[in-house]
Short mmCIF file of C-alpha atoms in Angstrom, two decimals:
data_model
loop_
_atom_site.label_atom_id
_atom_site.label_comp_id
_atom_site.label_asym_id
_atom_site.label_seq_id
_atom_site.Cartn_x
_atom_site.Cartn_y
_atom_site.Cartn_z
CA UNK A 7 -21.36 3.19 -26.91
CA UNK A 8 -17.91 4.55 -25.54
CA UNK A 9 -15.47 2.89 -23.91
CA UNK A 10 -16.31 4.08 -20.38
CA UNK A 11 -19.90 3.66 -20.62
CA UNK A 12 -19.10 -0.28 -21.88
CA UNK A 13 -16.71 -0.53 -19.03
CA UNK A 14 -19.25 0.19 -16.79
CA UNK A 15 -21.67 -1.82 -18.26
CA UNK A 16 -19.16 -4.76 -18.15
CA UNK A 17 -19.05 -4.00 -14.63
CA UNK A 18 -22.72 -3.97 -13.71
CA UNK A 19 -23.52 -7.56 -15.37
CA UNK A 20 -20.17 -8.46 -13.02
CA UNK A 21 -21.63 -6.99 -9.83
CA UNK A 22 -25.28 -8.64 -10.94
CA UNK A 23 -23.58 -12.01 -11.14
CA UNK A 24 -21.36 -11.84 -7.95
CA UNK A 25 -24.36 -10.60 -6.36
CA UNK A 26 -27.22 -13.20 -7.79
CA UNK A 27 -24.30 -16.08 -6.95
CA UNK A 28 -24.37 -15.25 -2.89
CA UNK A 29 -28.35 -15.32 -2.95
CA UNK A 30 -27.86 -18.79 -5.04
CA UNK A 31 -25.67 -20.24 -2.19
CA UNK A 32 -27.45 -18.71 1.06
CA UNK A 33 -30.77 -20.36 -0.17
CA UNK A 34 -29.42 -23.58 -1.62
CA UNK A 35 -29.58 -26.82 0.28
CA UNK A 36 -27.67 -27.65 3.25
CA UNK A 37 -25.91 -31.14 3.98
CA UNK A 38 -29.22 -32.51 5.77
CA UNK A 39 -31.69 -31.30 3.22
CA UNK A 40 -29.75 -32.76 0.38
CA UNK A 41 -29.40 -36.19 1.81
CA UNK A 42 -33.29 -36.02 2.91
CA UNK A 43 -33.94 -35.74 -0.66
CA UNK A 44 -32.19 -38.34 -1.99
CA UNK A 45 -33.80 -41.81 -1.27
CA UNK A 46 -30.42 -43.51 -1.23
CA UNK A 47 -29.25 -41.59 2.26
CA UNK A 48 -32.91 -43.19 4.07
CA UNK A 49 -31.31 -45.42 6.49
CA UNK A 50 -28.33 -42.62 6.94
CA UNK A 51 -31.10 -39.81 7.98
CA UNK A 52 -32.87 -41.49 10.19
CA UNK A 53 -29.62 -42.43 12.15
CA UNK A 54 -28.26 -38.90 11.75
CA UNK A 55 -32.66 -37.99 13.78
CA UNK A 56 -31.86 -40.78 16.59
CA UNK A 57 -28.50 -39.19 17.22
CA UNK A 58 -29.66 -35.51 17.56
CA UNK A 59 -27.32 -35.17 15.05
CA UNK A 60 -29.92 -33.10 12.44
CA UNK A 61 -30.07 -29.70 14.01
CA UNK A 62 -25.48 -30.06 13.86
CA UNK A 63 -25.65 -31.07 10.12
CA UNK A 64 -27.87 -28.12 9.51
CA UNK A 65 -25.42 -25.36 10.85
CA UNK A 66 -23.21 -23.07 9.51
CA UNK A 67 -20.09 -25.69 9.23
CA UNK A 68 -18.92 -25.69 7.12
CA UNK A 69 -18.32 -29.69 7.14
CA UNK A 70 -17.06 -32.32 5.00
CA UNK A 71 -19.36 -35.24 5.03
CA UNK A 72 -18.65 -38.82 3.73
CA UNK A 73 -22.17 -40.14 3.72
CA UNK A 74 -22.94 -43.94 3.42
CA UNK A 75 -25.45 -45.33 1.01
CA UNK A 76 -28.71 -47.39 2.16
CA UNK A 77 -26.31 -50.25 0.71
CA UNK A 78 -23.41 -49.55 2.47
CA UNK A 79 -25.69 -49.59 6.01
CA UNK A 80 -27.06 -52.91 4.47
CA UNK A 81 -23.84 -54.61 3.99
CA UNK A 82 -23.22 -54.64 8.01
CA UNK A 83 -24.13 -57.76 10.04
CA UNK A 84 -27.51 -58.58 10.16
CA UNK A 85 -29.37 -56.38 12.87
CA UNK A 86 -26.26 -53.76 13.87
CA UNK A 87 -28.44 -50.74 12.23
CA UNK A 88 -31.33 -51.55 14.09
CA UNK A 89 -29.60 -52.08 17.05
CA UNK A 90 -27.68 -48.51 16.93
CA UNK A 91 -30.82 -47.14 16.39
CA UNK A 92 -31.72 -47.83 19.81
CA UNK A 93 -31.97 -45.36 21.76
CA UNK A 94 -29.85 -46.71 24.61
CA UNK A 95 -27.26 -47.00 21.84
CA UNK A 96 -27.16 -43.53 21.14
CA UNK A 97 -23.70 -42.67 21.79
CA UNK A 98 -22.15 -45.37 19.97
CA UNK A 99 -24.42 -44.47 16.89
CA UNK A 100 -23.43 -40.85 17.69
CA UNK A 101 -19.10 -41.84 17.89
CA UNK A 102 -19.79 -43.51 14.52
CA UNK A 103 -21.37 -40.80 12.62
CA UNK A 104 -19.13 -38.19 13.84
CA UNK A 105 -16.08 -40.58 12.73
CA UNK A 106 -17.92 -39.67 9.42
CA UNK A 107 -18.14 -35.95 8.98
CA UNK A 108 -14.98 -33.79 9.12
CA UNK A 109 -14.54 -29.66 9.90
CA UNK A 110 -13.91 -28.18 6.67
CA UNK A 111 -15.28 -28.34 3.46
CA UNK A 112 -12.76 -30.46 1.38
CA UNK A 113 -13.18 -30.63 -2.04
CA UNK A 114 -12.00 -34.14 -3.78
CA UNK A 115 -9.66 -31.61 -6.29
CA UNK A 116 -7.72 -31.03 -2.62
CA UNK A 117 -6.59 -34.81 -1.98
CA UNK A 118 -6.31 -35.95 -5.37
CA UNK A 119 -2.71 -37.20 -6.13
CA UNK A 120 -2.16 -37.63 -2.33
CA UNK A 121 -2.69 -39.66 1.35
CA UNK A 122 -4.03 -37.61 4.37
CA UNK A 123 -4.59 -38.57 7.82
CA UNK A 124 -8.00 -36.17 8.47
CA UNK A 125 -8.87 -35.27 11.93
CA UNK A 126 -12.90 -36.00 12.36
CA UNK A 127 -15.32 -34.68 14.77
CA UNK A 128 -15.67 -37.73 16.49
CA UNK A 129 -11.88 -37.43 17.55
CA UNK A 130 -9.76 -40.10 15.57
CA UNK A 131 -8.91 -39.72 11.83
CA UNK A 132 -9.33 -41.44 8.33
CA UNK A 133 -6.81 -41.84 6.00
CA UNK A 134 -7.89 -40.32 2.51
CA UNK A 135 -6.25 -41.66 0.11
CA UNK A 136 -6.64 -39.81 -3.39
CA UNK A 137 -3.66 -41.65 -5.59
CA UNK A 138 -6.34 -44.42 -6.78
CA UNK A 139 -5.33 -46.87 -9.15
CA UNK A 140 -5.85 -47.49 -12.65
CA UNK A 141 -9.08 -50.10 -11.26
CA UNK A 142 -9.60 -48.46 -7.98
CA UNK A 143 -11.77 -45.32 -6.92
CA UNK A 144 -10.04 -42.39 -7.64
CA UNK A 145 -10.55 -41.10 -3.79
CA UNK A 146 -10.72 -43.48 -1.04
CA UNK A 147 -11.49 -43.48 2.63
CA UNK A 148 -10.17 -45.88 4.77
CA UNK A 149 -11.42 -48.73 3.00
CA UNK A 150 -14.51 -47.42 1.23
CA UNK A 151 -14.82 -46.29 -1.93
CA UNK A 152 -16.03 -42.49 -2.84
CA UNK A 153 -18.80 -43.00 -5.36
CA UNK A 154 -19.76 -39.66 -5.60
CA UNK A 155 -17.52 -36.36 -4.69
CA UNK A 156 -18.34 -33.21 -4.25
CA UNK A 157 -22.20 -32.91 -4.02
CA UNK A 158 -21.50 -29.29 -2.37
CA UNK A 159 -24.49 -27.95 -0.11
CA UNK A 160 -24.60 -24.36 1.33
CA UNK A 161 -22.70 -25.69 4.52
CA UNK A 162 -19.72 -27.79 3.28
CA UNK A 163 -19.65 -31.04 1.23
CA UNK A 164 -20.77 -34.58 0.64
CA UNK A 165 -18.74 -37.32 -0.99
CA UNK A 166 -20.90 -40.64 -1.00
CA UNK A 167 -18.90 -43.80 0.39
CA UNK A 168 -19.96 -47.32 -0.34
CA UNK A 169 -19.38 -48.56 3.71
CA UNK A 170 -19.81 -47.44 6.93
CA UNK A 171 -16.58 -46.16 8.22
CA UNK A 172 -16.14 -47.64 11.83
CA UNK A 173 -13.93 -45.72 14.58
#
């Protein structure tokens, strides 16, 4: 084969790739189908279905979402998750899962090494502090602890925290 003809070939497998790896993304998961499917986020998905929140979480974003485990809803005071499920608690349930998904997709590579105050969607920010310690998480968030980064859906990214963040 000449070098044109492998050129072009090099290019081909190059456009096949680029091409295969926007179908990959534009059929992947988004942030509410990944957390449906994974048993730990339960108690978060039905709060995200009392809040009207599902159809949001399911748009284009893209968003940044720090997503509590069943554990961390656990560790609140006995009966404040049934309670904000409520439906005449709606907008307090609403104010507290907004306080937990920021606009943006932001990667846990963009905060390491530093401390951000992070506008959310409910209004106020969290401090994300990515200079953890020797013992500590390497990415925290106000005072919970990112267990998991970077679970990245087709319309921005998870990072599971081990509390509820409260505004």
């Amino acid at each position: 084969m000449n070098r044109r003809g492998l050129i072009k070939s090099f290019a081909a497998v190059g456009l096949v790739s680029a091409v295969g790896a926007c179908a990959q993304t534009e059929t992947g998961d988004d942030i509410v189908d990944i957390a449906a499917s994974n048993p730990d986020f339960s108690t978060l998905v039905a709060a995200l279905q009392a809040a009207d929140l599902v159809e949001t979480l399911k748009g284009p974003g893209p968003f940044t979402v720090f997503a509590p485990t069943n554990a961390a809803f656990d560790a609140l005071p006995a009966g404040t998750v049934e309670t904000l499920l409520l439906p005449e608690n709606k907008d307090q349930l609403v104010n507290i899962l907004t306080y937990h998904v920021v606009p943006g997709a932001i990667t846990s590579d963009q905060v390491i090494g530093q401390k951000l105050d992070v506008a959310t969607v409910q209004g106020d920010t969290v401090r994300v502090n990515g200079t953890g310690g020797k013992y500590g998480a390497a990415v925290r968030v106000n005072d919970a602890n990112v267990t998991s980064a970077d679970i990245i859906a087709t319309n921005g990214v998870i990072h599971v925290i081990d509390k509820v963040l409260l505004p």
